[in-house]
Short mmCIF file of C-alpha atoms and ligand atoms in Angstrom, two decimals:
data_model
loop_
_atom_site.label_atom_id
_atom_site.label_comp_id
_atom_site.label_asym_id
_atom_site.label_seq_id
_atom_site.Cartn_x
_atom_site.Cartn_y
_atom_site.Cartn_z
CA UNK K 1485 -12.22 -7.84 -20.70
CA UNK K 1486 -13.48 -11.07 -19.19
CA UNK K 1487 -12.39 -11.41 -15.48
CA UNK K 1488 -9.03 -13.03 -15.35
CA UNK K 1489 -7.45 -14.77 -11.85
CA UNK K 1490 -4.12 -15.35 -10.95
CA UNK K 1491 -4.70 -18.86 -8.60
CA UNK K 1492 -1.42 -20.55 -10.23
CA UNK K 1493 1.31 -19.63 -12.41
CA UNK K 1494 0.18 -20.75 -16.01
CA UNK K 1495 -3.27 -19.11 -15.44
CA UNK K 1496 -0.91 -16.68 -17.62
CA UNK K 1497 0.29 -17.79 -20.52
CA UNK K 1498 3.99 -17.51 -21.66
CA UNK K 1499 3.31 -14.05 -23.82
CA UNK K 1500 1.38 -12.53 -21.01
CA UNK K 1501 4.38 -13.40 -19.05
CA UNK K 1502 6.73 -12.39 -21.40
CA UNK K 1503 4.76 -8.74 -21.52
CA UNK K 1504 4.69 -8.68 -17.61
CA UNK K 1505 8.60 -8.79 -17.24
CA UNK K 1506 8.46 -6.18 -19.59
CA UNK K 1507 6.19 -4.08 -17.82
CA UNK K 1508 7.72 -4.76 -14.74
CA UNK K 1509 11.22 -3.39 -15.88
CA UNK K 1510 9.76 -0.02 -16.80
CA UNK K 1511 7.67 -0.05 -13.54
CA UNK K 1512 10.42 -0.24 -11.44
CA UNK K 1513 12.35 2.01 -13.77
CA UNK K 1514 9.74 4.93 -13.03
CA UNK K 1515 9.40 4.25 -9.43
CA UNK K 1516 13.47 4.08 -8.96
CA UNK K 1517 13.11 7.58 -10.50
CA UNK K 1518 10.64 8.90 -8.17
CA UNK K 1519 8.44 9.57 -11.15
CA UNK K 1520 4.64 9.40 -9.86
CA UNK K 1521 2.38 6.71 -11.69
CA UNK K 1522 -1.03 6.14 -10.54
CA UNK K 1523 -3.38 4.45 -13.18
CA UNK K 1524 -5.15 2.66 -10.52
CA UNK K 1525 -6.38 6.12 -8.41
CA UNK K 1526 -10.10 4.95 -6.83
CA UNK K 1527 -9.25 1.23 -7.23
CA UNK K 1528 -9.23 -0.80 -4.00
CA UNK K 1529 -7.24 -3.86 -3.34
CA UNK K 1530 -8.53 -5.73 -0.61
CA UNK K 1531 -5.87 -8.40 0.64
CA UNK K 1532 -7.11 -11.44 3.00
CA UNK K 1533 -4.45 -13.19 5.34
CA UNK K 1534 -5.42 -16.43 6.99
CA UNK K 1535 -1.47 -17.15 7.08
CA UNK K 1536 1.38 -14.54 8.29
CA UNK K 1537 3.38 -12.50 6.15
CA UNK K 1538 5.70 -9.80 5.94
CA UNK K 1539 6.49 -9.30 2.59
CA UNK K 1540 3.32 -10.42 0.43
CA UNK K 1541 1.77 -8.02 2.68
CA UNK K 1542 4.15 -5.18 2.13
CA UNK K 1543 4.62 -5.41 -1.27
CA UNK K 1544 0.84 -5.46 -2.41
CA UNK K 1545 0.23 -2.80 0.13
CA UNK K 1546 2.67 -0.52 -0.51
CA UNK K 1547 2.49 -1.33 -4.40
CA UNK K 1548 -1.50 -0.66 -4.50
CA UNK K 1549 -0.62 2.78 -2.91
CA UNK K 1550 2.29 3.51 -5.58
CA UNK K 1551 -0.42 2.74 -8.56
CA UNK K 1552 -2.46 5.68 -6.35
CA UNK K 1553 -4.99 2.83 -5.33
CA UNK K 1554 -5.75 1.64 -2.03
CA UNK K 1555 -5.40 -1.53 0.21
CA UNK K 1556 -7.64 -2.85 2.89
CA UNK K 1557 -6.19 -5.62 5.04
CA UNK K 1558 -8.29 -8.88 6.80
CA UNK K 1559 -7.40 -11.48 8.31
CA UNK K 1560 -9.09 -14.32 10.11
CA UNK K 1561 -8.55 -13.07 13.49
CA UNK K 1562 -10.62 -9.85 13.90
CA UNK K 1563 -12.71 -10.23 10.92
CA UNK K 1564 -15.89 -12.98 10.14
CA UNK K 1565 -13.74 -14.95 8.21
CA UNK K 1566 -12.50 -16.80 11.18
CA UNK K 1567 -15.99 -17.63 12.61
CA UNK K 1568 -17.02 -20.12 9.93
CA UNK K 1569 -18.69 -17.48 7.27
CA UNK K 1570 -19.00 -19.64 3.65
CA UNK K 1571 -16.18 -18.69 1.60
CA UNK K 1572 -18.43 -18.14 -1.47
CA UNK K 1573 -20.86 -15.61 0.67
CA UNK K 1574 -17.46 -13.60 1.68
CA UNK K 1575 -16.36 -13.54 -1.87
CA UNK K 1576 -19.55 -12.09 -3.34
CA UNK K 1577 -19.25 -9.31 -0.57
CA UNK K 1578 -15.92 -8.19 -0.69
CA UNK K 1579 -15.72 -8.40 -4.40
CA UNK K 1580 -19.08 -6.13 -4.86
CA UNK K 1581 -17.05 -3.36 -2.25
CA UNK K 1582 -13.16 -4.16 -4.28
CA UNK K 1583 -11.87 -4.11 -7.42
CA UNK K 1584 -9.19 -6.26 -6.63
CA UNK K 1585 -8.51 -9.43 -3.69
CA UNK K 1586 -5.34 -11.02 -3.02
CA UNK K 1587 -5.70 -13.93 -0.23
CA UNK K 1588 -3.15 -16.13 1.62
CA UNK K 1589 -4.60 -19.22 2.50
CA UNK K 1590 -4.23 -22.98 3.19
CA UNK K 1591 -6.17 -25.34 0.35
CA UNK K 1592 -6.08 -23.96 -3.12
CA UNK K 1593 -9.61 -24.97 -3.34
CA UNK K 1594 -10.44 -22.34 -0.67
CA UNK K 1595 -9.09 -19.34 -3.20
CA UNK K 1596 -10.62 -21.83 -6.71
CA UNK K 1597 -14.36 -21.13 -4.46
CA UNK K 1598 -13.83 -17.83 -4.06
CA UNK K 1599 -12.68 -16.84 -7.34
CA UNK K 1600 -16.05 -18.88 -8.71
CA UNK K 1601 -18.16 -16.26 -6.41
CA UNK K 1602 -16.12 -13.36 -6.69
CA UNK K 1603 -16.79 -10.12 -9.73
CA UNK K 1604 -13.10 -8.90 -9.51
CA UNK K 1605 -9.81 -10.83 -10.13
CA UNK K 1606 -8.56 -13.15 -6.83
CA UNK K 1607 -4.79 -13.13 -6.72
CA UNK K 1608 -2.90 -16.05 -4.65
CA UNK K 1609 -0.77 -14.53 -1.52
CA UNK K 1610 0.23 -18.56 -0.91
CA UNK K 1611 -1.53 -21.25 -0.41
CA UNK K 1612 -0.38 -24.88 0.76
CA UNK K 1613 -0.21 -25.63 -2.97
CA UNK K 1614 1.24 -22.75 -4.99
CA UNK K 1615 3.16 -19.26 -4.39
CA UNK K 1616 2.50 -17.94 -8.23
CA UNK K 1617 3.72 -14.11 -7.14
CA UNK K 1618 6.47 -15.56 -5.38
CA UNK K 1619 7.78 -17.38 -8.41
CA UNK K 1620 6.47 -14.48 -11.13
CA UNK K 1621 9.41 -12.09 -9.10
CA UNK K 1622 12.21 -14.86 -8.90
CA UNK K 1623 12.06 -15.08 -12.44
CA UNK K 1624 12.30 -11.21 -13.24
CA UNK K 1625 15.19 -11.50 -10.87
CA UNK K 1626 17.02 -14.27 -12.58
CA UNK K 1627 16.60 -12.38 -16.15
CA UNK K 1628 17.76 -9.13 -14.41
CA UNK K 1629 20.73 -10.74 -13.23
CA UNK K 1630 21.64 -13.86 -15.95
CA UNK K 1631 19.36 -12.47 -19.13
CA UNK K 1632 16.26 -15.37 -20.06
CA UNK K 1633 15.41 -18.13 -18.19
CA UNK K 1634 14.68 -20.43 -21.21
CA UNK K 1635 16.70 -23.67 -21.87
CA UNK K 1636 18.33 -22.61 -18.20
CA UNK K 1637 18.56 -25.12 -15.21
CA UNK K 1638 17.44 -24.54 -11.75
CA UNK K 1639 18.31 -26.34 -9.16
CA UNK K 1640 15.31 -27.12 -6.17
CA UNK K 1641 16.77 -28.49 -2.72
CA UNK K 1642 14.72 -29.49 -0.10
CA UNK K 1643 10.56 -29.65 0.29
CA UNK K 1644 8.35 -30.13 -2.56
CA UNK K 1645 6.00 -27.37 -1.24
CA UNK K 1646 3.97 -24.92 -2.65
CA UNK K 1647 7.06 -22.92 -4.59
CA UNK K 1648 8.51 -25.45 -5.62
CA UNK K 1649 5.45 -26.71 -7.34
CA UNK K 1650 4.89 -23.30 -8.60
CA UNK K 1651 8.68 -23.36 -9.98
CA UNK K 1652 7.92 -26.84 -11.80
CA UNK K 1653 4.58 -24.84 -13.11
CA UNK K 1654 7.20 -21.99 -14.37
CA UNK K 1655 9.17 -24.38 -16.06
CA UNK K 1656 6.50 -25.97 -18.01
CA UNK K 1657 5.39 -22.43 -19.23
CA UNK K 1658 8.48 -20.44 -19.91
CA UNK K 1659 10.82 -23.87 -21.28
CA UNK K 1660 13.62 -23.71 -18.50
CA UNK K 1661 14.39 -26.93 -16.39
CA UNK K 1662 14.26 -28.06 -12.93
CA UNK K 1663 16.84 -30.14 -10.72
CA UNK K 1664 14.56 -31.06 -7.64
CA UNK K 1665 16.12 -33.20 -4.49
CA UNK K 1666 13.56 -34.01 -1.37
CA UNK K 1667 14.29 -36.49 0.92
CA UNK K 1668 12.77 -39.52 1.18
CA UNK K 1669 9.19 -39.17 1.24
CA UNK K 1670 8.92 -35.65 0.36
CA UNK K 1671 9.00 -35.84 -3.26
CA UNK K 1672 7.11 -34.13 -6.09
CA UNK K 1673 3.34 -35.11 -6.41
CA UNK K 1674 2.46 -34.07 -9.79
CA UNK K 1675 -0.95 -33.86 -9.59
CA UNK K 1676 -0.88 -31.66 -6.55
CA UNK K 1677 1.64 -29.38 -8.46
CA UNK K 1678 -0.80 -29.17 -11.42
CA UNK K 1679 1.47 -30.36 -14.29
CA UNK K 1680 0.93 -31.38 -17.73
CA UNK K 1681 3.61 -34.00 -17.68
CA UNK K 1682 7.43 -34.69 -16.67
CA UNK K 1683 9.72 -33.16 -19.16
CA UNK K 1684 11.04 -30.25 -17.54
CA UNK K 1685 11.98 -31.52 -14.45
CA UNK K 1686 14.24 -34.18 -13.11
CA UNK K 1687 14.45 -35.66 -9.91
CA UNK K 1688 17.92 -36.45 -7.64
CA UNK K 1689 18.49 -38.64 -4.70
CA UNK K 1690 21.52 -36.83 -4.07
CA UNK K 1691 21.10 -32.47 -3.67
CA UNK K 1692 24.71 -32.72 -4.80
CA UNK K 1693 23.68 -33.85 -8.09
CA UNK K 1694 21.02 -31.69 -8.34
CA UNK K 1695 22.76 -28.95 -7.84
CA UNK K 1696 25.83 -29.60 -10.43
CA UNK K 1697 25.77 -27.14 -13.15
CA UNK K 1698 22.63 -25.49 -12.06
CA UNK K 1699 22.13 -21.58 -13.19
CA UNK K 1700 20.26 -21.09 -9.73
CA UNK K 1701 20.03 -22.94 -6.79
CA UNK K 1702 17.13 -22.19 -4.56
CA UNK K 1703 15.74 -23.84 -1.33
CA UNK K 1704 13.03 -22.64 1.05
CA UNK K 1705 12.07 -23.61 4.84
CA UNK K 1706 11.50 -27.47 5.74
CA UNK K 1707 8.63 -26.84 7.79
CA UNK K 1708 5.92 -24.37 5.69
CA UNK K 1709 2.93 -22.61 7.51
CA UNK K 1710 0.28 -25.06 8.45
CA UNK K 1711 2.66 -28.36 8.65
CA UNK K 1712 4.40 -26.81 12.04
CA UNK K 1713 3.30 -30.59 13.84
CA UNK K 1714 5.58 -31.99 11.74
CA UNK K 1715 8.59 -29.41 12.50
CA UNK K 1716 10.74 -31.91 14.70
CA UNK K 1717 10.33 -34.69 12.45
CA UNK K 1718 11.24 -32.84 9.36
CA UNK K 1719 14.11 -31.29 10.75
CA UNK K 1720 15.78 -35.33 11.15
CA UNK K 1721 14.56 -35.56 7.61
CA UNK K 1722 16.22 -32.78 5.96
CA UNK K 1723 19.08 -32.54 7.85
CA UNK K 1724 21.28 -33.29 4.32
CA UNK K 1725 19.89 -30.98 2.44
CA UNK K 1726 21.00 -27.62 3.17
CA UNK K 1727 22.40 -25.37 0.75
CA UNK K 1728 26.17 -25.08 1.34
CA UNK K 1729 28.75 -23.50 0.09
CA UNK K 1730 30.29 -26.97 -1.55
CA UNK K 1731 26.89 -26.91 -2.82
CA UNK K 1732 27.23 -23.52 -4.31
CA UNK K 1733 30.81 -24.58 -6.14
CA UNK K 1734 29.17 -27.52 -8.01
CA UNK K 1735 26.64 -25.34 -9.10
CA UNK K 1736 27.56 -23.95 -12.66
CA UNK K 1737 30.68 -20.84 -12.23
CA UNK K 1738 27.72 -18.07 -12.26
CA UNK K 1739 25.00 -19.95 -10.59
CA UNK K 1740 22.90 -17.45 -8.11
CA UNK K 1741 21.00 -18.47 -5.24
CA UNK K 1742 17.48 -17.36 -4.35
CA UNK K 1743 15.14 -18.52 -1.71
CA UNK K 1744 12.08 -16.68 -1.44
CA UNK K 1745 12.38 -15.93 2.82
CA UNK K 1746 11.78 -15.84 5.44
CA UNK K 1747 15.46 -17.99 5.93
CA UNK K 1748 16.66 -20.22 8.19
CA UNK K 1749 20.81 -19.75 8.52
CA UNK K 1750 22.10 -23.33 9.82
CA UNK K 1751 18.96 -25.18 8.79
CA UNK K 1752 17.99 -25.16 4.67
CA UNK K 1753 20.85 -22.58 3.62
CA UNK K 1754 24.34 -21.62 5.49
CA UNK K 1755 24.77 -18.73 6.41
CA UNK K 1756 27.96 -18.22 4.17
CA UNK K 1757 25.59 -18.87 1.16
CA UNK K 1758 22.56 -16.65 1.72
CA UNK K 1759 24.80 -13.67 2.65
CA UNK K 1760 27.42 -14.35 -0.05
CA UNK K 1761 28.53 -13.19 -3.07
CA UNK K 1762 25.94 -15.11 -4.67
CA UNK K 1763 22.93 -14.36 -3.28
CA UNK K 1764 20.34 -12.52 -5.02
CA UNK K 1765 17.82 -12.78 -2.01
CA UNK K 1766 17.24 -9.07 -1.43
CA UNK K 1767 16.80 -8.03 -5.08
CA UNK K 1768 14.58 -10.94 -5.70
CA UNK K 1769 11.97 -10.06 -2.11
CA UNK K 1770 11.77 -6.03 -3.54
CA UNK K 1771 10.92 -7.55 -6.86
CA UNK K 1772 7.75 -8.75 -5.26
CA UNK K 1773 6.72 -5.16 -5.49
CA UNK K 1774 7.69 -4.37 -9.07
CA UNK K 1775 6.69 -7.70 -10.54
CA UNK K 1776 3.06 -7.38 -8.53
CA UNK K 1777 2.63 -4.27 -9.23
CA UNK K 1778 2.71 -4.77 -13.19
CA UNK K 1779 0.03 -7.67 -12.39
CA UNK K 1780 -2.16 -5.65 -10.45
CA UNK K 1781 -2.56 -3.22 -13.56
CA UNK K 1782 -2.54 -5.90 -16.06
CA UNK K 1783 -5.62 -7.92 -14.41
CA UNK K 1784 -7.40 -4.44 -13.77
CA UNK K 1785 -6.51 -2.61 -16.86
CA UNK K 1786 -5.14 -5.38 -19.25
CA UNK K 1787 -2.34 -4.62 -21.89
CA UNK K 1788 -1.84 -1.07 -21.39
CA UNK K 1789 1.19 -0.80 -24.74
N1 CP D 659 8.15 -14.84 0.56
C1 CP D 659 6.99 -14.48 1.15
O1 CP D 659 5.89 -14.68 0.63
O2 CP D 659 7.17 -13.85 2.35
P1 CP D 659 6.03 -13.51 3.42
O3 CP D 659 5.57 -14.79 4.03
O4 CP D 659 6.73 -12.60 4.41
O5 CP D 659 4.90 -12.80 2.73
N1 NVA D 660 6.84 -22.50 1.80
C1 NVA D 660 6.71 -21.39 2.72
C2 NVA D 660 6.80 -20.10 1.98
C3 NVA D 660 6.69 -18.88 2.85
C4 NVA D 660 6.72 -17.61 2.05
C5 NVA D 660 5.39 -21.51 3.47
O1 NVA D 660 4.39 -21.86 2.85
O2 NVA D 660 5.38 -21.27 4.68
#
């Protein structure tokens, strides 16, 4: 099988995607059952941070161990990464010692050089632009909860960041549509979020309107990693757009609310919201786990039913 990347979300098409949900169901149906599954023993995942995280990190750790492979963990700080080493002189390295990289970094050009040098698939942890795994596990969450995602609508309040553009991605690949609302300033660039046109999302001055009718509302922080200069700024700027619980009642009657963490109570979400009856925030950050694990095995081993 030629070498397949996951960089951004339709680098899979919608029947890979389709199969991966799949896969990802019976995944997490043997590991819920403590029944042992290793068809990646000797493999070695090697992850690179150049951001923080706590659950990327987790998940594709702990998940690589699960499949009975391993994970070895970089990041800029203590390794030569940090000290100006090319990108595409790293890749051939740690590819030719790895079967498998995942990295978390800031321009999605960074992770497009390395895949280009690398001889093992390069998943994206985050970058500025895109969150693909992020979005891959809030979909299998909104089909375990509310059944296919197709023809649904989502609602997207606050930043046009890097999930959100991966959400608008998602849309254009698996037929569902999106309700964004940014302030001023902050909307969608299309370009940046690598779409083929505009007819699967809609944008709203008003987050109200957005958010009427929605099947899921989601939101993430206002200020992402890398943009913290502009923290104060943006928090005057998004002031109206936190998720709310009137929010929440315009949505449609069994609209659930995701947001892919870490949260801020007060600031992009209330409190009353993210630790309500609607919130599907901790089944959709373990998903992370099941939903990577069933990509880790389909880019190393392919279709494997
Ligand atoms: N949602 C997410 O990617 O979380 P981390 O930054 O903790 O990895
Ligand atoms: N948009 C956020 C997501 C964190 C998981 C960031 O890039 O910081």
């Amino acid at each position: 099988m030629a070498i397949r990347h996951f960089l951004q979300f339709k680098d899979l098409s919608r029947d890979e995607l389709d199969y991966l949900f799949e896969r990802t169901r019976w995944i997490k149906r043997q590991f819920k059952s403590y029944q042992q599954y290793w068809p990646l023993s000797d493999r070695t995942l090697v992850m690179i941070f150049e951001k923080a995280s706590t659950r990327t990190r987790l998940s594709f750790e702990a998940g690589m161990q699960q499949l009975g492979g391993s994970a070895i963990y970089l990041n800029t700080r203590d390794s030569q990464l940090g000290r100006g080493e090319p990108v595409e002189d790293a890749a051939q390295v740690i590819s030719r010692m790895s079967d498998l990289v995942m990295i978390r970094t800031f321009e999605q050009e960074i992770i497009e050089r390395f895949a280009a040098n690398s001889r093992v698939p390069v998943i994206n942890g985050l970058t500025n632009e895109y969150h693909p795994c992020q979005i891959l596990a809030d979909i299998f969450t909104f089909i375990e909860h509310r059944g296919p995602i197709q023809g649904k609508t989502v609602a997207w309040i606050g930043d046009s960041n890097n999930v959100c553009n991966t959400l608008l991605q998602a849309a254009e690949v698996l037929d569902f549509n999106v309700h964004v609302s940014t302030p001023p300033g902050y909307e969608v660039e299309p370009e940046r979020a690598g779409l083929y046109g505009h007819a699967h999302y809609e944008e709203f001055a008003d987050p109200m309107e957005a958010a009427r009718g929605a099947d899921l509302v989601t939101t993430d922080v206002w200020t992402s990693m890398g943009f913290e200069a502009e923290n104060e700024e943006r928090m005057r700027d998004f002031a109206d757009w936190q998720v709310d619980a009137d929010m929440m009642k315009i949505a449609g009657k069994d609209a659930v609310f995701m947001h892919c963490l870490p949260a801020h109570r007060g600031e992009e979400v209330a409190a009353e919201v993210i630790d309500g009856p609607q919130s599907v925030v901790w089944d959709e950050a373990e998903n992370r786990l099941h939903t990577q694990k069933a990509l880790m095995e389909y880019l190393l081993l392919g279709k494997v039913e």
